[in-house]
Coordinates of C-alpha atoms in Angstrom, one line a residue:
X1 CA 32.7 1.2 -18.3
X2 CA 30.1 3.6 -19.6
X3 CA 26.7 3.5 -18.0
X4 CA 23.7 3.2 -20.3
X5 CA 20.6 5.6 -19.9
X6 CA 17.2 4.6 -21.3
X7 CA 15.0 7.6 -21.3
X8 CA 11.8 5.6 -22.5
X9 CA 12.0 3.4 -19.4
X10 CA 12.3 6.4 -17.2
X11 CA 9.3 8.0 -19.0
X12 CA 6.9 7.2 -16.2
X13 CA 9.1 8.6 -13.6
X14 CA 9.5 11.8 -15.8
X15 CA 5.8 12.3 -16.0
X16 CA 5.2 11.8 -12.2
X17 CA 8.0 14.1 -11.2
X18 CA 7.1 16.8 -13.9
X19 CA 3.6 16.6 -12.4
X20 CA 4.9 17.6 -9.1
X21 CA 7.0 20.4 -10.7
X22 CA 3.8 21.8 -12.8
X23 CA 1.5 21.6 -10.0
X24 CA 3.8 23.6 -7.8
X25 CA 4.2 26.2 -10.7
X26 CA 0.6 26.5 -11.5
X27 CA -0.3 27.2 -8.0
X28 CA 2.3 29.8 -7.7
X29 CA 1.7 31.6 -11.0
X30 CA -2.2 31.3 -11.3
X31 CA -3.2 30.8 -7.7
X32 CA -6.3 29.0 -8.8
X33 CA -7.0 25.9 -6.6
X34 CA -9.2 24.3 -9.4
X35 CA -6.2 24.7 -11.9
X36 CA -3.7 23.2 -9.5
X37 CA -5.8 20.0 -8.8
X38 CA -6.6 19.7 -12.5
X39 CA -3.0 19.8 -13.3
X40 CA -2.1 17.2 -10.6
X41 CA -5.1 14.8 -11.9
X42 CA -3.8 15.3 -15.4
X43 CA -0.5 14.4 -14.5
X44 CA -1.7 11.3 -12.5
X45 CA -3.6 10.2 -15.6
X46 CA -0.5 10.8 -18.0
X47 CA 1.8 8.8 -15.5
X48 CA -0.6 5.8 -15.4
X49 CA -0.9 5.8 -19.5
X50 CA 2.9 6.3 -19.8
X51 CA 3.4 3.4 -17.4
X52 CA 1.2 0.9 -19.2
X53 CA 2.6 2.0 -22.6
X54 CA 6.3 1.4 -21.6
X55 CA 5.4 -1.8 -19.8
X56 CA 3.4 -3.2 -22.7
X57 CA 6.7 -3.8 -24.7
X58 CA 9.7 -5.9 -23.6
X59 CA 11.5 -5.2 -20.3
X60 CA 13.8 -2.1 -20.3
X61 CA 16.7 -1.7 -18.2
X62 CA 18.7 1.6 -17.7
X63 CA 21.3 2.9 -15.3
X64 CA 23.3 -0.3 -16.2
X65 CA 27.1 -1.1 -15.9
X66 CA 27.8 -4.5 -17.3
X67 CA 24.9 -6.9 -16.4
X68 CA 24.0 -4.9 -13.3
X69 CA 21.0 -2.3 -13.5
X70 CA 19.6 0.1 -11.1
X71 CA 16.2 0.6 -13.0
X72 CA 14.3 -2.4 -14.5
X73 CA 11.1 -1.5 -16.1
X74 CA 8.8 -4.4 -16.9
X75 CA 5.3 -5.7 -16.4
X76 CA 5.5 -5.8 -12.6
X77 CA 7.0 -2.3 -12.4
X78 CA 4.1 -0.9 -14.9
X79 CA 1.5 -2.6 -12.7
X80 CA 2.8 -0.7 -9.7
X81 CA 3.4 2.5 -11.3
X82 CA 0.0 2.6 -13.0
X83 CA -1.6 1.6 -9.9
X84 CA 0.1 4.2 -7.6
X85 CA -0.8 6.9 -10.1
X86 CA -4.3 5.8 -10.1
X87 CA -4.4 5.8 -6.3
X88 CA -3.0 9.4 -6.2
X89 CA -5.8 10.3 -8.7
X90 CA -8.4 8.7 -6.4
X91 CA -7.0 10.5 -3.4
X92 CA -7.1 13.7 -5.3
X93 CA -10.7 13.1 -5.9
X94 CA -11.5 12.2 -2.4
X95 CA -9.7 15.5 -1.2
X96 CA -12.2 17.7 -3.0
X97 CA -14.4 18.5 0.1
X98 CA -11.2 18.9 2.2
X99 CA -9.4 21.3 0.0
X100 CA -12.7 23.4 -0.4
X101 CA -13.0 23.7 3.4
X102 CA -10.0 26.1 3.3
X103 CA -8.1 24.2 6.1
X104 CA -5.5 22.6 3.8
X105 CA -3.3 24.6 1.3
X106 CA -4.0 23.1 -2.1
X107 CA -0.9 23.9 -3.8
X108 CA 1.2 22.1 -1.1
X109 CA -1.2 19.3 -1.0
X110 CA -1.0 18.5 -4.8
X111 CA 2.7 19.0 -5.0
X112 CA 3.3 16.6 -1.9
X113 CA 1.0 14.1 -3.1
X114 CA 2.7 14.3 -6.7
X115 CA 6.2 13.8 -5.1
X116 CA 4.9 10.8 -3.2
X117 CA 3.5 9.4 -6.5
X118 CA 6.8 9.8 -8.0
X119 CA 8.6 7.7 -5.4
X120 CA 5.9 4.7 -6.0
X121 CA 6.6 4.9 -9.6
X122 CA 10.3 4.5 -9.2
X123 CA 9.9 1.8 -6.4
X124 CA 8.5 -0.7 -8.7
X125 CA 11.4 -0.6 -11.2
X126 CA 14.4 -0.3 -8.5
X127 CA 17.1 -2.7 -9.2
X128 CA 19.5 -2.0 -6.4
X129 CA 19.2 -1.3 -2.4
X130 CA 20.0 2.4 -3.0
X131 CA 17.4 3.1 -5.5
X132 CA 15.0 1.0 -3.7
X133 CA 15.4 2.9 -0.3
X134 CA 15.4 6.3 -2.0
X135 CA 12.2 5.5 -3.7
X136 CA 10.5 4.3 -0.5
X137 CA 11.6 7.6 1.3
X138 CA 10.4 9.6 -1.7
X139 CA 7.1 7.8 -1.5
X140 CA 7.0 8.3 2.4
X141 CA 8.6 11.7 3.1
X142 CA 5.7 13.8 1.8
X143 CA 3.3 12.0 3.8
X144 CA 4.9 13.3 7.0
X145 CA 3.6 16.7 6.0
X146 CA 0.4 15.6 4.5
X147 CA -0.6 13.8 7.7
X148 CA -0.2 17.1 9.5
X149 CA -1.0 19.6 7.1
X150 CA -4.5 20.4 8.3
X151 CA -4.2 23.7 10.0
X152 CA -5.5 24.0 13.5
X153 CA -5.6 20.2 14.3
X154 CA -3.5 19.0 17.3
X155 CA -4.7 15.4 16.5
X156 CA -3.3 15.7 12.9
X157 CA 0.0 17.2 14.4
X158 CA 0.5 14.5 16.7
X159 CA -0.2 11.7 14.0
X160 CA 2.3 13.4 11.9
X161 CA 5.0 13.3 14.6
X162 CA 4.2 9.6 15.5
X163 CA 4.6 8.7 12.0
X164 CA 7.7 10.7 11.4
X165 CA 9.7 9.3 14.4
X166 CA 8.5 5.7 13.5
X167 CA 9.6 6.2 10.0
X168 CA 12.9 7.6 10.7
X169 CA 13.8 4.6 12.8
X170 CA 12.5 2.2 10.1
X171 CA 14.6 4.2 7.5
X172 CA 17.8 3.9 9.7
X173 CA 17.3 0.2 10.0
X174 CA 16.8 -0.3 6.3
X175 CA 19.9 1.8 5.6
X176 CA 22.1 -0.2 8.1
X177 CA 20.9 -3.4 6.7
X178 CA 21.8 -2.2 3.2
X179 CA 25.1 -1.2 4.6
X180 CA 25.9 -4.6 6.2
X181 CA 24.9 -6.6 3.2
X182 CA 27.2 -4.4 1.1
X183 CA 30.1 -5.1 3.7
X184 CA 29.4 -8.8 3.4
X185 CA 29.0 -9.1 -0.5
X186 CA 30.6 -6.2 -2.0
X187 CA 27.4 -5.3 -4.0
X188 CA 24.1 -3.4 -3.9
X189 CA 22.3 -4.6 -6.9
X190 CA 19.4 -6.9 -6.0
X191 CA 20.3 -9.7 -8.5
X192 CA 24.0 -9.5 -8.0
X193 CA 23.3 -9.9 -4.0
X194 CA 21.2 -13.0 -4.6
X195 CA 23.8 -14.5 -7.0
X196 CA 26.7 -13.7 -4.6
X197 CA 24.9 -15.3 -1.6
X198 CA 23.9 -18.3 -3.7
X199 CA 27.4 -19.0 -5.0
X200 CA 29.2 -18.3 -1.6
X201 CA 26.9 -20.3 0.8
X202 CA 29.8 -19.8 3.5
X203 CA 28.7 -16.1 3.8
X204 CA 25.4 -17.2 5.2
X205 CA 27.1 -18.7 8.2
X206 CA 28.6 -15.3 9.1
X207 CA 26.9 -13.6 11.9
X208 CA 27.1 -10.2 10.0
X209 CA 24.8 -11.6 7.4
X210 CA 22.2 -12.6 9.7
X211 CA 22.2 -9.4 11.3
X212 CA 22.1 -7.5 7.8
X213 CA 19.1 -9.5 6.7
X214 CA 17.2 -9.1 10.1
X215 CA 17.6 -5.5 10.3
X216 CA 16.8 -4.7 6.4
X217 CA 13.6 -6.8 6.8
X218 CA 12.7 -5.0 10.0
X219 CA 13.1 -1.7 8.3
X220 CA 10.8 -2.4 5.6
X221 CA 8.3 -4.3 7.7
X222 CA 7.8 -0.9 9.4
X223 CA 6.4 0.4 6.2
X224 CA 4.1 -2.5 5.7
X225 CA 2.8 -2.1 9.2
X226 CA 3.5 -5.8 10.2
X227 CA 3.5 -7.2 13.6
X228 CA 5.6 -6.2 16.0
X229 CA 6.2 -3.0 13.8
X230 CA 2.7 -1.8 13.5
X231 CA 1.7 0.3 16.5
X232 CA 2.2 3.7 14.5
X233 CA -0.6 2.7 12.0
X234 CA -4.0 3.0 13.9
X235 CA -3.0 6.4 15.5
X236 CA -1.5 7.8 12.4
X237 CA -4.5 6.8 10.0
X238 CA -7.0 8.1 12.7
X239 CA -5.2 11.4 13.2
X240 CA -4.8 12.2 9.5
X241 CA -7.2 13.6 7.1
X242 CA -9.5 11.0 5.7
X243 CA -8.0 11.1 2.2
X244 CA -4.6 11.1 3.3
X245 CA -5.3 8.2 5.7
X246 CA -6.7 6.4 2.4
X247 CA -3.4 7.1 0.7
X248 CA -1.4 5.7 3.6
X249 CA -3.6 2.5 3.7
X250 CA -3.2 2.0 -0.1
X251 CA -0.4 3.6 -1.8
X252 CA 2.1 3.6 1.2
X253 CA 1.4 0.1 2.0
X254 CA 1.7 -1.2 -1.4
X255 CA 5.1 0.6 -1.6
X256 CA 6.3 -1.3 1.5
X257 CA 5.1 -4.6 0.1
X258 CA 7.0 -3.9 -3.3
X259 CA 10.1 -3.2 -1.5
X260 CA 9.9 -6.0 0.8
X261 CA 9.0 -8.4 -2.2
X262 CA 12.1 -7.0 -4.2
X263 CA 14.6 -7.8 -1.7
X264 CA 13.3 -11.1 -0.5
X265 CA 12.8 -12.3 -4.2
X266 CA 16.1 -11.2 -5.5
X267 CA 18.7 -10.2 -2.8
X268 CA 18.1 -12.2 0.6
X269 CA 18.5 -15.9 1.2
X270 CA 15.2 -17.5 1.1
X271 CA 15.9 -20.3 3.6
X272 CA 16.5 -17.6 6.2
X273 CA 13.8 -15.0 5.5
X274 CA 10.9 -17.7 4.7
X275 CA 10.5 -18.9 8.3
X276 CA 10.9 -15.3 9.7
X277 CA 8.2 -13.9 7.4
X278 CA 5.9 -16.9 8.1
X279 CA 5.8 -16.1 11.7
X280 CA 5.5 -12.4 11.1
X281 CA 2.7 -13.0 8.8
X282 CA 0.9 -15.2 11.1
X283 CA 1.4 -12.8 14.0
X284 CA 0.4 -9.8 11.9
X285 CA -3.1 -11.2 10.5
X286 CA -4.0 -12.6 14.2
X287 CA -3.2 -9.4 16.1
X288 CA -4.8 -7.1 13.5
X289 CA -8.1 -9.2 13.2
X290 CA -8.2 -9.7 17.1
X291 CA -7.8 -6.0 18.0
X292 CA -10.1 -4.8 15.0
X293 CA -12.9 -6.7 16.7
X294 CA -12.8 -4.3 19.6
X295 CA -12.8 -1.0 17.5
X296 CA -15.5 1.4 17.6
X297 CA -14.1 4.1 15.6
X298 CA -14.3 3.9 11.8
X299 CA -10.7 4.7 10.7
X300 CA -9.3 2.6 13.5
X301 CA -11.4 -0.3 12.5
X302 CA -9.8 0.3 8.8
X303 CA -6.4 0.6 10.1
X304 CA -6.4 -2.5 12.3
X305 CA -7.9 -4.5 9.3
X306 CA -5.1 -3.3 7.0
X307 CA -2.7 -4.7 9.5
X308 CA -4.4 -7.8 9.3
X309 CA -4.3 -7.6 5.6
X310 CA -0.6 -7.0 5.6
X311 CA -0.5 -10.5 7.2
X312 CA -2.2 -12.0 4.3
X313 CA -0.1 -10.3 1.9
X314 CA 3.1 -11.5 3.6
X315 CA 1.9 -15.1 4.0
X316 CA 2.9 -16.5 0.7
X317 CA 6.6 -15.3 1.5
X318 CA 6.5 -17.7 4.4
X319 CA 6.6 -20.7 2.3
X320 CA 9.9 -19.8 0.5
X321 CA 12.0 -22.1 2.6
X322 CA 10.2 -25.1 1.4
X323 CA 8.8 -24.2 -2.0
X324 CA 10.6 -25.3 -5.3
X325 CA 11.4 -22.7 -8.0
X326 CA 8.0 -22.8 -9.5
X327 CA 6.1 -22.5 -6.1
X328 CA 8.3 -19.5 -5.2
X329 CA 7.4 -17.8 -8.5
X330 CA 3.8 -18.3 -7.7
X331 CA 4.4 -17.0 -4.1
X332 CA 5.7 -13.8 -5.3
X333 CA 3.0 -13.3 -7.8
X334 CA 0.3 -14.1 -5.1
X335 CA 1.6 -11.6 -2.6
X336 CA 1.6 -8.6 -5.1
X337 CA -1.6 -9.8 -6.5
X338 CA -3.3 -9.8 -3.2
X339 CA -1.8 -6.4 -2.4
X340 CA -3.4 -5.1 -5.7
X341 CA -6.7 -6.5 -4.9
X342 CA -6.6 -5.0 -1.3
X343 CA -5.6 -1.5 -2.3
X344 CA -8.6 -1.2 -4.8
X345 CA -11.1 -2.4 -2.2
X346 CA -9.6 -0.4 0.7
X347 CA -9.7 2.8 -1.5
X348 CA -13.3 2.0 -2.1
X349 CA -13.9 1.6 1.5
X350 CA -12.3 4.8 2.4
X351 CA -14.1 6.6 -0.3
X352 CA -17.3 5.4 1.1
X353 CA -16.5 6.7 4.4
X354 CA -15.5 10.1 3.1
X355 CA -18.6 10.4 1.1
X356 CA -20.8 9.9 4.3
X357 CA -18.7 12.4 6.4
X358 CA -18.7 16.0 6.5
X359 CA -15.8 17.9 4.9
X360 CA -12.7 18.3 7.0
X361 CA -14.1 15.8 9.4
X362 CA -12.4 12.7 10.6
X363 CA -13.9 9.2 10.4
X364 CA -15.9 9.2 13.5
X365 CA -17.6 6.4 15.3
X366 CA -19.2 3.4 13.6
X367 CA -22.5 4.5 15.3
X368 CA -22.5 7.7 13.3
X369 CA -22.8 5.6 10.0
X370 CA -25.8 3.5 11.2
X371 CA -28.4 3.4 8.6
X372 CA -26.2 5.4 6.1
X373 CA -27.2 2.9 3.3
X374 CA -30.9 3.6 3.9
X375 CA -30.3 7.3 3.3
X376 CA -27.7 7.2 0.4
X377 CA -28.4 3.7 -1.1
X378 CA -25.9 3.8 -3.8
X379 CA -22.8 5.1 -1.5
X380 CA -24.1 2.7 1.1
X381 CA -24.0 -0.3 -1.3
X382 CA -20.6 0.5 -2.6
X383 CA -19.2 0.7 0.9
X384 CA -20.8 -2.5 1.8
X385 CA -19.4 -4.2 -1.3
X386 CA -15.8 -3.0 -0.3
X387 CA -16.1 -4.4 3.2
X388 CA -17.5 -7.7 1.9
X389 CA -14.5 -7.9 -0.6
X390 CA -12.1 -7.2 2.2
X391 CA -13.6 -10.1 4.1
X392 CA -13.2 -12.3 1.1
X393 CA -16.8 -13.1 0.3
X394 CA -18.7 -13.0 -3.0
X395 CA -20.1 -11.0 -4.8
X396 CA -16.7 -9.0 -4.4
X397 CA -14.8 -11.5 -6.3
X398 CA -11.6 -9.5 -6.0
X399 CA -11.5 -10.3 -2.3
X400 CA -12.5 -13.9 -2.7
X401 CA -9.9 -14.6 -5.3
X402 CA -7.3 -12.7 -3.2
X403 CA -7.7 -15.2 -0.3
X404 CA -7.9 -18.2 -2.7
X405 CA -4.7 -17.1 -4.3
X406 CA -2.9 -17.0 -1.1
X407 CA -4.1 -20.3 0.3
X408 CA -3.3 -22.0 -3.0
X409 CA 0.3 -20.5 -3.0
X410 CA 0.9 -21.8 0.6
X411 CA -0.3 -25.4 -0.2
X412 CA 1.7 -25.4 -3.3
X413 CA 4.8 -24.3 -1.1
X414 CA 4.3 -26.8 1.5
X415 CA 3.1 -24.5 4.3
X416 CA -0.3 -26.0 5.1
X417 CA -0.2 -24.9 8.6
X418 CA 0.1 -21.2 7.5
X419 CA -2.8 -21.8 5.2
X420 CA -4.8 -22.9 8.0
X421 CA -3.9 -19.9 10.0
X422 CA -5.2 -17.8 7.1
X423 CA -8.3 -19.6 6.9
X424 CA -9.1 -19.1 10.6
X425 CA -8.2 -15.5 10.5
X426 CA -10.5 -15.0 7.3
X427 CA -13.5 -16.4 9.5
X428 CA -12.3 -14.0 12.3
X429 CA -12.3 -10.9 10.0
X430 CA -15.9 -11.8 8.9
X431 CA -17.2 -10.6 12.4
X432 CA -16.1 -7.0 12.2
X433 CA -16.5 -6.5 8.2
X434 CA -20.0 -8.0 8.3
X435 CA -20.9 -6.1 11.4
X436 CA -20.0 -2.8 9.7
X437 CA -21.7 -3.6 6.7
X438 CA -24.8 -4.6 8.6
X439 CA -24.8 -1.4 10.6
X440 CA -25.1 0.6 7.2
X441 CA -28.6 -1.0 6.7
X442 CA -29.7 -0.8 10.3
X443 CA -32.4 1.5 11.4
X444 CA -31.0 4.8 12.3
X445 CA -31.5 6.0 15.7
X446 CA -33.1 9.4 16.4
X447 CA -29.9 10.7 18.1
X448 CA -27.7 9.9 15.0
X449 CA -26.3 13.2 13.3
X450 CA -27.5 13.7 9.9
X451 CA -25.0 12.5 7.0
X452 CA -23.1 14.7 4.5
X453 CA -24.4 14.8 1.0
X454 CA -21.7 13.0 -1.1
X455 CA -19.7 15.4 -3.1
X456 CA -19.8 14.7 -7.0
X457 CA -15.9 14.1 -7.1
X458 CA -16.0 11.7 -3.9
X459 CA -19.0 9.8 -5.3
X460 CA -17.1 9.6 -8.8
X461 CA -14.0 8.2 -7.0
X462 CA -16.1 5.6 -5.1
X463 CA -17.7 4.5 -8.4
X464 CA -14.3 4.1 -10.3
X465 CA -12.7 2.2 -7.3
X466 CA -15.6 0.0 -7.0
X467 CA -15.8 -0.7 -10.9
X468 CA -12.0 -1.4 -10.8
X469 CA -12.4 -3.9 -7.9
X470 CA -15.1 -5.6 -9.9
X471 CA -13.0 -5.8 -13.0
X472 CA -9.8 -7.1 -11.4
X473 CA -12.3 -9.6 -9.6
X474 CA -13.2 -11.1 -13.0
X475 CA -9.7 -10.9 -14.3
X476 CA -7.6 -12.5 -11.6
X477 CA -5.3 -14.4 -13.9
X478 CA -4.4 -11.2 -15.7
X479 CA -3.3 -9.6 -12.3
X480 CA -1.3 -12.5 -11.3
X481 CA 0.5 -12.7 -14.7
X482 CA 1.4 -9.0 -14.4
X483 CA 2.5 -9.5 -10.7
X484 CA 4.8 -12.4 -11.7
X485 CA 6.3 -10.9 -14.8

């Protein structure tokens, strides 16, 4: 049977991959950093626009043999692709001071970032396990180098090695899980796997099936930095250049969530994965919040808070075993919608830190940002807004609606105990988010080093991320609809 190919469905992937190639050629032929960055930025914008245009129509399927398709581009895929492209654009803007400082090669940086963006664009449309895992690795592999790309930084090299070793183990687990599932079911397409396991319940009693599901979920949980697969995240974020840490905390985490959501929704038995993910979510948010309370370094606090946020994202999936069909659909949408709200607020938070730190510097200690909002009122206000949003408080409506959406999905799915855990952890999270925000407005000590003047590109990225967070806060239902499509 001939395989169909729909080039329109592949347009966003073509644009993203073309951006990587063009950035490399421009750097090689022109050797002008500004032209290379402009090429990468233009390509990211084109990718986001292309994804929105293709996703605005009916769902498009390609690489199909019969009813089984390896690439399915619909509303959810368009949302993920456009968001990854916008995150890459934001990280490019945040990287301006870092690239001008001369410690990071511009061509390699733009090429690797565009390659990672390509993986994120393909990931949202993956229809089989092979495409899914290859897309996850395409998203992740360039980050090993980006984390350690800063010349002369032992901390950066150590962070890159930590990230590399952990990710290799995670990839091996995911591939092993996919291979075992293929051995059990004889299929790799996500929808086909789900149908096979539903039609042949005796397969669920096989020990091999349980091992396959466990290993695959564990491999993808590494990418999300869920407990107990989280230990790499704080060290890697703190050792990476600040813009790369921002990308790790947003686009990379979004990719892990999308991959895990895809296999749980379409391929894996929900009665088995639901209780496991409920326990993982509860542990992740609790450990992340409790350890974040003790952090004194800025990036480590944001890293541990992102671990806790991963728990909130996974929480709706914990009710799958008890929920009916409508509640399950709402749980999938709630998980992805929370991820969208989170990455926008997280990008704004990192943009605020980058704006207040010297070029090529790490995040430093929290005390070094004491009184920052008094000296840079607009930047400080935007950073405080992002922190309040991550805490789930108004006026940052995106964070508030994110928490409400998760709790509502858990109550609809009959997992009231997990909704209570979410509520208790949200209260714990208030302590360090509000402490950080209050520190920005505290009187500065005489011994505190002067703050850097925010670069225009960084200030612009901070403003755009904040505006986008405000917009989605006023349109939560639109995000939910796209996430559920």
